[in-house]
Coordinates of C-alpha atoms and ligand atoms in Angstrom, one line a residue:
M59 CA -13.5 -17.0 -9.9
Q60 CA -13.6 -18.9 -6.6
L61 CA -10.7 -21.3 -6.0
A62 CA -11.7 -24.9 -5.0
K63 CA -10.3 -25.6 -1.5
T64 CA -9.6 -29.2 -2.6
D65 CA -7.2 -27.8 -5.3
I66 CA -5.3 -26.0 -2.7
L67 CA -5.1 -29.0 -0.5
T68 CA -3.8 -31.2 -3.3
H69 CA -1.2 -28.6 -4.2
N70 CA -0.1 -28.4 -0.5
D71 CA 0.0 -32.1 -0.2
Q72 CA 2.5 -32.3 -3.0
L73 CA 4.8 -29.7 -1.4
T74 CA 4.4 -30.5 2.3
R75 CA 7.4 -32.9 2.6
S76 CA 10.0 -30.5 1.3
H77 CA 8.4 -27.6 3.2
Q78 CA 8.5 -29.5 6.5
K79 CA 12.2 -30.2 6.1
K80 CA 13.1 -26.6 5.5
L81 CA 10.8 -25.5 8.3
E82 CA 12.4 -27.9 10.8
F83 CA 15.8 -26.6 9.9
I84 CA 15.0 -23.0 10.6
V85 CA 12.7 -23.6 13.6
S86 CA 15.5 -25.7 15.3
G87 CA 17.6 -22.6 15.7
L88 CA 14.8 -20.2 16.7
P89 CA 13.5 -20.0 20.3
A90 CA 10.3 -18.2 19.5
A91 CA 9.3 -19.5 16.0
D92 CA 5.7 -20.0 17.0
K93 CA 5.2 -16.4 17.9
I94 CA 6.8 -15.2 14.7
I95 CA 4.6 -17.5 12.7
S96 CA 1.4 -16.3 14.4
K97 CA 2.4 -12.7 13.8
L98 CA 3.0 -13.5 10.2
S99 CA -0.4 -15.1 9.8
A100 CA -2.1 -12.1 11.3
F101 CA -0.3 -9.7 9.0
Q102 CA -2.5 -8.5 6.0
I103 CA -1.6 -6.2 3.2
A104 CA -4.3 -4.4 1.3
I105 CA -4.4 -4.4 -2.5
P106 CA -5.2 -1.3 -4.5
S107 CA -8.0 -1.5 -6.9
W108 CA -6.0 0.5 -9.4
A109 CA -3.2 -2.0 -9.7
L110 CA -5.1 -5.1 -11.0
G111 CA -4.6 -4.2 -14.6
T112 CA -1.5 -3.4 -16.5
G113 CA -0.2 0.1 -15.9
G114 CA 1.3 2.1 -18.6
T115 CA 4.1 4.6 -18.9
R116 CA 3.6 7.8 -20.9
F117 CA 5.0 5.9 -23.8
G118 CA 2.5 3.1 -24.0
R119 CA 0.5 0.4 -22.3
F120 CA 0.7 -3.3 -23.1
P121 CA -2.3 -5.1 -21.7
G122 CA -1.8 -8.8 -21.0
G123 CA -5.5 -9.8 -21.3
G124 CA -8.1 -10.9 -18.7
E125 CA -7.9 -7.6 -16.9
P126 CA -10.9 -6.8 -14.6
R127 CA -13.5 -4.8 -16.4
N128 CA -15.3 -3.4 -13.4
L129 CA -15.2 -3.1 -9.6
E130 CA -16.8 -6.5 -9.2
E131 CA -14.1 -8.2 -11.2
K132 CA -11.4 -6.3 -9.3
I133 CA -12.8 -7.6 -6.0
E134 CA -12.8 -11.1 -7.5
D135 CA -9.1 -10.7 -8.4
V136 CA -8.2 -9.6 -4.9
G137 CA -10.3 -12.5 -3.6
L138 CA -8.2 -14.8 -5.7
L139 CA -5.0 -13.4 -4.3
H140 CA -6.3 -13.7 -0.8
A141 CA -7.4 -17.3 -1.4
L142 CA -3.8 -18.0 -2.6
N143 CA -1.9 -16.3 0.2
R144 CA -4.5 -15.5 2.9
S145 CA -2.5 -12.3 3.4
S146 CA -4.4 -9.9 1.1
G147 CA -7.6 -9.6 3.0
A148 CA -8.5 -6.0 2.0
I149 CA -9.0 -3.9 -1.0
S150 CA -8.4 -0.1 -1.3
L151 CA -10.6 1.8 -3.7
H152 CA -9.8 4.9 -5.7
I153 CA -12.7 7.3 -6.4
P154 CA -13.9 8.0 -9.0
W155 CA -12.1 5.2 -10.7
D156 CA -14.0 2.6 -8.7
I157 CA -17.4 4.0 -7.6
P158 CA -19.5 1.4 -5.8
T159 CA -22.9 2.0 -7.4
D160 CA -24.6 -0.6 -5.2
A161 CA -22.6 -0.4 -2.0
A162 CA -24.5 -3.2 -0.2
A163 CA -24.0 -5.6 -3.1
I164 CA -20.3 -4.7 -3.3
R165 CA -19.9 -5.2 0.4
K166 CA -21.5 -8.6 0.2
L167 CA -19.4 -9.6 -2.7
A168 CA -16.2 -8.6 -0.9
A169 CA -17.3 -10.4 2.2
S170 CA -17.8 -13.6 0.2
F171 CA -14.1 -13.6 -0.4
G172 CA -13.3 -12.6 3.2
L173 CA -12.3 -9.1 2.1
K174 CA -12.6 -5.8 4.0
F175 CA -12.3 -2.3 2.6
D176 CA -9.1 -0.6 3.4
A177 CA -8.4 3.2 3.0
M178 CA -10.5 5.1 0.5
N179 CA -8.4 7.2 -2.0
S180 CA -9.6 10.4 -3.6
N181 CA -8.5 11.4 -7.0
T182 CA -8.3 15.2 -7.5
F183 CA -5.2 14.9 -9.8
Q184 CA -7.1 14.2 -13.0
D185 CA -10.1 15.9 -14.6
Q186 CA -12.9 13.4 -14.9
P187 CA -14.4 13.9 -18.4
S188 CA -17.8 12.3 -17.7
P189 CA -19.2 9.9 -15.1
A190 CA -17.2 6.7 -15.3
E191 CA -19.1 4.0 -17.2
G192 CA -21.7 2.2 -15.1
S193 CA -21.3 4.6 -12.2
A194 CA -24.6 6.5 -12.2
K195 CA -23.6 8.2 -8.9
A196 CA -20.5 10.0 -10.4
R197 CA -21.0 13.7 -10.8
P198 CA -19.6 15.4 -13.9
Q199 CA -16.7 17.7 -12.9
A200 CA -17.2 21.4 -13.5
L201 CA -13.8 22.9 -12.9
S202 CA -10.3 21.8 -13.9
Y203 CA -7.5 20.6 -11.6
K204 CA -4.8 21.7 -14.1
F205 CA -3.4 24.1 -11.5
G206 CA -4.1 22.1 -8.5
S207 CA -7.0 21.1 -6.3
M208 CA -6.9 22.0 -2.6
Q209 CA -4.2 24.6 -3.2
H210 CA -6.0 26.3 -6.1
V211 CA -6.0 30.1 -6.3
N212 CA -9.7 29.9 -7.1
K213 CA -11.9 29.1 -4.1
A214 CA -14.5 27.3 -6.3
V215 CA -11.9 24.7 -7.4
R216 CA -10.9 24.2 -3.7
Q217 CA -14.5 23.7 -2.8
Q218 CA -15.0 21.2 -5.6
A219 CA -12.0 19.2 -4.3
I220 CA -13.4 19.3 -0.7
Q221 CA -16.8 18.1 -1.9
Q222 CA -15.1 15.3 -3.8
N223 CA -13.2 14.2 -0.7
L224 CA -16.4 14.3 1.3
E225 CA -18.1 12.1 -1.2
V226 CA -15.2 9.6 -1.0
I227 CA -15.8 9.4 2.7
R228 CA -19.5 8.8 2.2
Y229 CA -18.7 5.9 -0.2
G230 CA -16.2 4.6 2.4
E231 CA -18.8 4.7 5.2
E232 CA -21.2 2.6 3.0
L233 CA -18.5 0.0 2.6
G234 CA -17.2 -0.1 6.1
S235 CA -13.8 1.5 5.4
K236 CA -12.2 3.4 8.3
S237 CA -9.8 5.8 6.5
I238 CA -9.2 8.2 3.7
T239 CA -5.9 8.7 2.0
V240 CA -5.4 12.1 0.4
W241 CA -2.7 12.3 -2.1
L242 CA -2.5 15.6 -3.9
S243 CA -0.6 16.3 -7.1
D244 CA -0.7 20.0 -6.2
G245 CA 2.4 22.0 -6.7
S246 CA 4.1 24.0 -9.4
S247 CA 6.3 23.2 -12.4
F248 CA 8.1 26.5 -12.6
P249 CA 9.7 28.9 -10.2
G250 CA 7.5 31.8 -9.5
Q251 CA 4.3 30.0 -10.5
L252 CA 3.1 29.7 -7.0
N253 CA 3.1 31.5 -3.7
F254 CA 4.3 28.7 -1.5
R255 CA 2.7 30.0 1.7
E256 CA -0.6 30.7 0.1
A257 CA -0.6 27.2 -1.5
F258 CA 0.1 25.7 1.9
R259 CA -2.6 27.7 3.7
N260 CA -5.2 27.0 1.0
T261 CA -4.3 23.3 1.2
L262 CA -4.5 23.2 5.0
D263 CA -7.8 25.1 5.0
S264 CA -9.2 22.6 2.5
L265 CA -8.0 19.6 4.4
R266 CA -9.5 21.1 7.5
E267 CA -12.9 21.2 5.9
V268 CA -12.7 17.6 5.0
Y269 CA -11.2 16.7 8.4
A270 CA -14.1 18.4 10.2
K271 CA -16.5 15.9 8.6
L272 CA -14.3 12.9 9.2
P273 CA -16.3 10.2 11.2
P274 CA -14.9 9.9 14.7
D275 CA -13.5 6.4 14.2
W276 CA -11.8 7.3 10.9
K277 CA -8.2 8.3 10.2
M278 CA -7.0 10.7 7.5
F279 CA -3.7 9.9 5.8
V280 CA -1.8 12.7 4.2
E281 CA 0.5 11.2 1.6
Y282 CA 3.6 13.2 0.4
K283 CA 5.5 12.9 -2.8
A284 CA 8.7 14.7 -3.8
F285 CA 8.0 15.3 -7.4
E286 CA 5.7 14.3 -10.3
P287 CA 3.4 15.4 -11.9
N288 CA 4.7 18.7 -10.7
F289 CA 8.5 19.1 -11.1
Y290 CA 9.4 22.3 -9.3
S291 CA 7.5 22.1 -6.1
M292 CA 4.9 19.8 -4.5
T293 CA 2.6 21.3 -1.9
V294 CA 2.8 18.1 0.2
G295 CA 6.3 17.3 -0.9
D296 CA 8.0 15.5 2.0
W297 CA 7.4 14.0 5.4
G298 CA 8.0 17.3 7.1
Q299 CA 5.2 18.9 5.2
S300 CA 2.9 15.8 5.7
H301 CA 3.7 15.9 9.4
L302 CA 2.9 19.6 9.6
Y303 CA -0.5 19.2 8.0
A304 CA -1.3 16.2 10.1
Q305 CA -0.3 17.9 13.3
K306 CA -2.3 21.0 12.5
L307 CA -5.3 18.9 11.5
G308 CA -5.5 16.9 14.7
A309 CA -5.4 13.5 16.3
Q310 CA -7.1 11.6 13.5
A311 CA -4.6 12.8 10.9
F312 CA -1.4 11.0 10.0
A313 CA 1.4 11.1 7.5
L314 CA 1.5 8.2 4.9
V315 CA 4.8 7.0 3.6
D316 CA 4.9 5.7 0.0
L317 CA 8.3 4.2 -0.6
G318 CA 8.6 5.7 -4.1
H319 CA 7.9 9.2 -3.0
H320 CA 11.3 10.4 -1.8
L321 CA 14.3 12.1 -3.3
P322 CA 17.1 9.7 -4.2
N323 CA 18.9 8.0 -1.4
A324 CA 16.6 9.4 1.3
N325 CA 16.9 7.5 4.6
I326 CA 13.3 6.2 4.7
E327 CA 13.9 4.1 7.8
Q328 CA 14.8 7.1 9.8
I329 CA 11.8 9.0 8.6
V330 CA 9.6 6.1 9.6
S331 CA 11.2 5.9 13.0
L332 CA 10.7 9.6 13.8
L333 CA 7.1 9.7 12.5
L334 CA 6.3 6.7 14.7
M335 CA 8.0 8.3 17.7
E336 CA 5.7 11.3 17.2
G337 CA 2.6 9.1 16.9
K338 CA 2.1 10.5 13.4
L339 CA 2.8 7.6 11.1
G340 CA -0.5 6.4 9.7
G341 CA 0.3 3.9 7.0
F342 CA 2.4 2.7 4.1
H343 CA 2.3 2.3 0.4
F344 CA 4.8 -0.4 -0.5
N345 CA 6.6 -0.6 -3.8
D346 CA 10.2 -0.5 -5.0
S347 CA 12.1 1.9 -7.2
K348 CA 15.5 2.6 -8.6
Y349 CA 15.0 6.2 -9.7
G350 CA 11.7 7.8 -8.8
D351 CA 8.1 6.8 -8.3
D352 CA 8.8 3.6 -10.4
D353 CA 6.1 1.6 -8.6
L354 CA 8.0 -1.7 -9.1
T355 CA 7.4 -4.9 -7.3
V356 CA 8.2 -4.6 -3.6
G357 CA 11.6 -5.9 -2.7
S358 CA 12.7 -6.2 -6.3
I359 CA 15.5 -3.6 -6.1
R360 CA 16.3 -2.8 -2.5
P361 CA 15.3 -5.6 -0.2
Y362 CA 17.7 -4.6 2.4
Q363 CA 16.1 -1.1 2.7
L364 CA 12.8 -2.8 3.1
F365 CA 14.1 -4.9 5.9
L366 CA 15.6 -1.9 7.6
I367 CA 12.3 -0.1 7.4
F368 CA 10.5 -3.1 9.0
N369 CA 13.2 -3.1 11.6
E370 CA 12.3 0.4 12.6
L371 CA 8.6 -0.3 12.3
I372 CA 8.8 -3.1 14.8
D373 CA 11.1 -1.2 17.1
G374 CA 8.9 1.9 17.1
M375 CA 5.6 0.0 17.2
D376 CA 6.7 -2.2 20.1
D377 CA 7.8 0.9 21.9
R378 CA 4.3 2.4 21.7
Q379 CA 2.7 -1.0 22.3
M380 CA 1.0 -1.0 19.0
N381 CA -0.5 -4.0 17.2
H382 CA 1.6 -4.8 14.2
A383 CA -1.2 -6.1 12.1
E384 CA -3.8 -3.5 12.9
D385 CA -2.5 -0.2 14.1
L386 CA -1.0 1.0 10.8
G387 CA -2.4 0.9 7.3
W388 CA -0.4 -1.6 5.1
M389 CA -0.9 -1.3 1.4
I390 CA 0.8 -2.0 -1.9
D391 CA 0.8 0.8 -4.4
A392 CA 2.5 -0.5 -7.5
S393 CA 2.0 -0.5 -11.3
H394 CA 2.8 -3.4 -13.6
N395 CA 4.1 -2.7 -17.0
V396 CA 5.8 -6.0 -18.0
K397 CA 4.5 -8.6 -15.5
D398 CA 1.2 -10.2 -15.0
P399 CA -0.4 -7.9 -12.3
L400 CA -1.6 -10.8 -10.2
E401 CA 1.7 -12.5 -10.2
D402 CA 3.5 -9.3 -9.5
L403 CA 1.2 -8.6 -6.5
L404 CA 1.8 -12.1 -5.1
Q405 CA 5.6 -11.4 -5.3
S406 CA 5.1 -8.1 -3.5
V407 CA 3.1 -9.5 -0.7
E408 CA 5.7 -12.3 -0.3
A409 CA 8.5 -9.7 -0.2
I410 CA 6.7 -7.7 2.5
K411 CA 6.2 -10.7 4.7
I412 CA 9.8 -11.9 4.2
A413 CA 11.1 -8.5 5.3
Y414 CA 8.7 -8.4 8.3
A415 CA 9.8 -11.9 9.3
Q416 CA 13.5 -11.0 9.0
A417 CA 12.9 -7.9 11.2
L418 CA 11.1 -10.0 13.8
L419 CA 14.3 -12.1 14.1
V420 CA 16.4 -9.2 15.2
D421 CA 17.4 -9.6 18.8
R422 CA 16.4 -6.1 20.1
K423 CA 18.0 -6.5 23.5
Q424 CA 21.4 -7.5 21.9
L425 CA 21.1 -4.6 19.4
N426 CA 20.4 -2.2 22.1
D427 CA 23.3 -3.3 24.2
A428 CA 25.7 -3.2 21.2
Q429 CA 24.4 0.4 20.4
R430 CA 25.1 1.5 24.0
Q431 CA 28.6 0.1 23.8
N432 CA 29.2 1.8 20.4
D433 CA 30.0 -1.7 19.1
V434 CA 29.3 -0.7 15.5
V435 CA 30.6 -4.0 14.1
K436 CA 28.2 -6.0 16.3
C437 CA 25.3 -3.8 15.4
Q438 CA 25.8 -4.6 11.8
E439 CA 26.3 -8.3 12.4
I440 CA 23.0 -8.4 14.3
L441 CA 21.0 -6.8 11.6
Q442 CA 22.7 -8.6 8.7
S443 CA 22.4 -12.0 10.3
A444 CA 18.7 -11.5 10.5
F445 CA 18.5 -10.2 7.0
R446 CA 20.5 -13.1 5.6
T447 CA 18.3 -15.7 7.2
D448 CA 16.1 -17.6 4.7
V449 CA 12.7 -17.0 6.4
R450 CA 10.7 -18.3 3.5
P451 CA 9.7 -21.5 5.3
L452 CA 8.2 -19.4 8.2
V453 CA 6.2 -17.3 5.8
A454 CA 5.0 -20.5 4.0
E455 CA 4.1 -22.1 7.3
A456 CA 2.0 -19.0 8.2
R457 CA 0.2 -19.4 4.9
L458 CA -0.4 -23.1 5.5
I459 CA -1.9 -22.5 8.9
N460 CA -4.2 -19.9 7.3
G461 CA -5.4 -22.4 4.7
A462 CA -3.6 -20.8 1.8
A463 CA -1.3 -22.3 -0.9
L464 CA 2.2 -23.2 0.0
D465 CA 3.5 -21.8 -3.2
P466 CA 0.9 -19.3 -4.5
L467 CA 2.8 -18.4 -7.7
K468 CA 3.2 -22.0 -8.7
F469 CA -0.5 -22.7 -8.0
F470 CA -1.4 -19.6 -10.2
R471 CA 0.7 -21.0 -13.1
D472 CA -0.1 -24.7 -12.7
K473 CA -3.8 -24.0 -12.6
K474 CA -3.5 -21.6 -15.6
I475 CA -5.5 -18.9 -13.8
R476 CA -4.6 -16.1 -16.1
E477 CA -5.6 -18.2 -19.1
K478 CA -8.9 -18.8 -17.5
L479 CA -9.4 -15.1 -16.8
V480 CA -8.6 -14.3 -20.4
A481 CA -11.2 -16.9 -21.6
E482 CA -13.8 -15.4 -19.2
R483 CA -13.1 -11.7 -19.7
G484 CA -11.4 -11.5 -23.1
S485 CA -8.0 -10.6 -24.2
K486 CA -8.6 -6.9 -24.9
T487 CA -9.9 -5.7 -21.5
L488 CA -8.6 -2.6 -19.8
A489 CA -8.9 -1.9 -16.1
T490 CA -9.3 1.6 -14.8
G491 CA -6.4 2.8 -12.7
L492 CA -2.7 3.7 -13.1
Ligands
LIG246 C1 0.3 8.5 -6.7 C2 0.3 8.1 -5.2 C3 -1.1 7.8 -4.8 C4 -1.9 7.0 -5.7 C5 -1.8 7.5 -7.1 C6 -2.5 6.7 -8.1 O1 1.7 8.6 -7.2 O2 1.2 7.1 -5.0 O3 -1.0 7.0 -3.6 O4 -3.2 7.1 -5.3 O5 -0.4 7.6 -7.5
LIG247 MN1 0.9 6.0 -3.1
LIG248 MN1 3.1 7.0 -6.2

């Protein structure tokens, strides 16, 4: 579904007046509002192809209807999001959930929506029973990943996982992607099940084989996770282990931080800061959580933590003269059980941009001075006054400049987009993914 530009213009016309008032108010107190707005318009967040349908829990799944039935429709959905907010200009594919059978056609379709291909993801955490429907290129899987993939005690299983990752890279090259994210569910569920050192070495050797074939302009992201599906040990269990792999692999390998993959109360902003300092932070999977890998809407539970993370990101990236929009991989990794996936993703993108905008407000010089004087109260005041600023008009203005809708969610509802998708695709469709 392509949105009519005139519909967006009409929608914006109706909201412009009240938007301008709010914008004037915030801009009047900001010396560098223009700079902030242009940074916001450049900032894009990739959408995962596996989060466009309703996710489930192990207790059930409640599809809402109109879910994308294939890769083409997933691309259309991301295209829709991007037309609404001009901030979701990339899609991230999971293989073999979303194999591009005709890469040239898929690339063309994505380009028609102004979309690029973000990091490719390899799935060696499930056994694939047979080639996914409509994906003639998928190979049937011979060996099981029940006891891991890259860590496996059996070399043949490790080889299978390596080959699968190399295949993912090949698909990515056909699509113009520039990175692969490796998330392994490898680990153990019971004490004694695994020799930790052997599992680490096997995993490192397997990753090395993939890394050796990585195109020179690609990055490899090693994503860690504290627990689940293994509940005693994970072979890439925390940022220290990710960093260790990335360091041993080489300059093209980085750690990837998924916000939901930490033990409770972990200080994620500190992790981010140190990984950046070491030049080993590659990218992000945004989501929110209260207990574990809950994959909830970004900013729905702990918006202050999100702000603090962005505060460290900006500080660390500026220190290394990095380009905020381009030098790290920004992606959402969420699952939607009770909300409309597209509405949920719009909320997530908005939350990310709000946190980014708030962090851009922090007066770094003042903060630095207050830190040096051990003025703890002032440090807190500086951070919290940025966090408590309503930056939504700045984010909306960035959207307006980019030709997006002033209020994407309102547009989505007013124009009954979900209803149209249900009419087009049916009420009983199921998207592949989480
Ligand atoms: C994992 C992890 C990965 C994602 C899968 C689907 O928990 O977050 O990034 O690829 O879920
Ligand atoms: Mn993730
Ligand atoms: Mn996860």
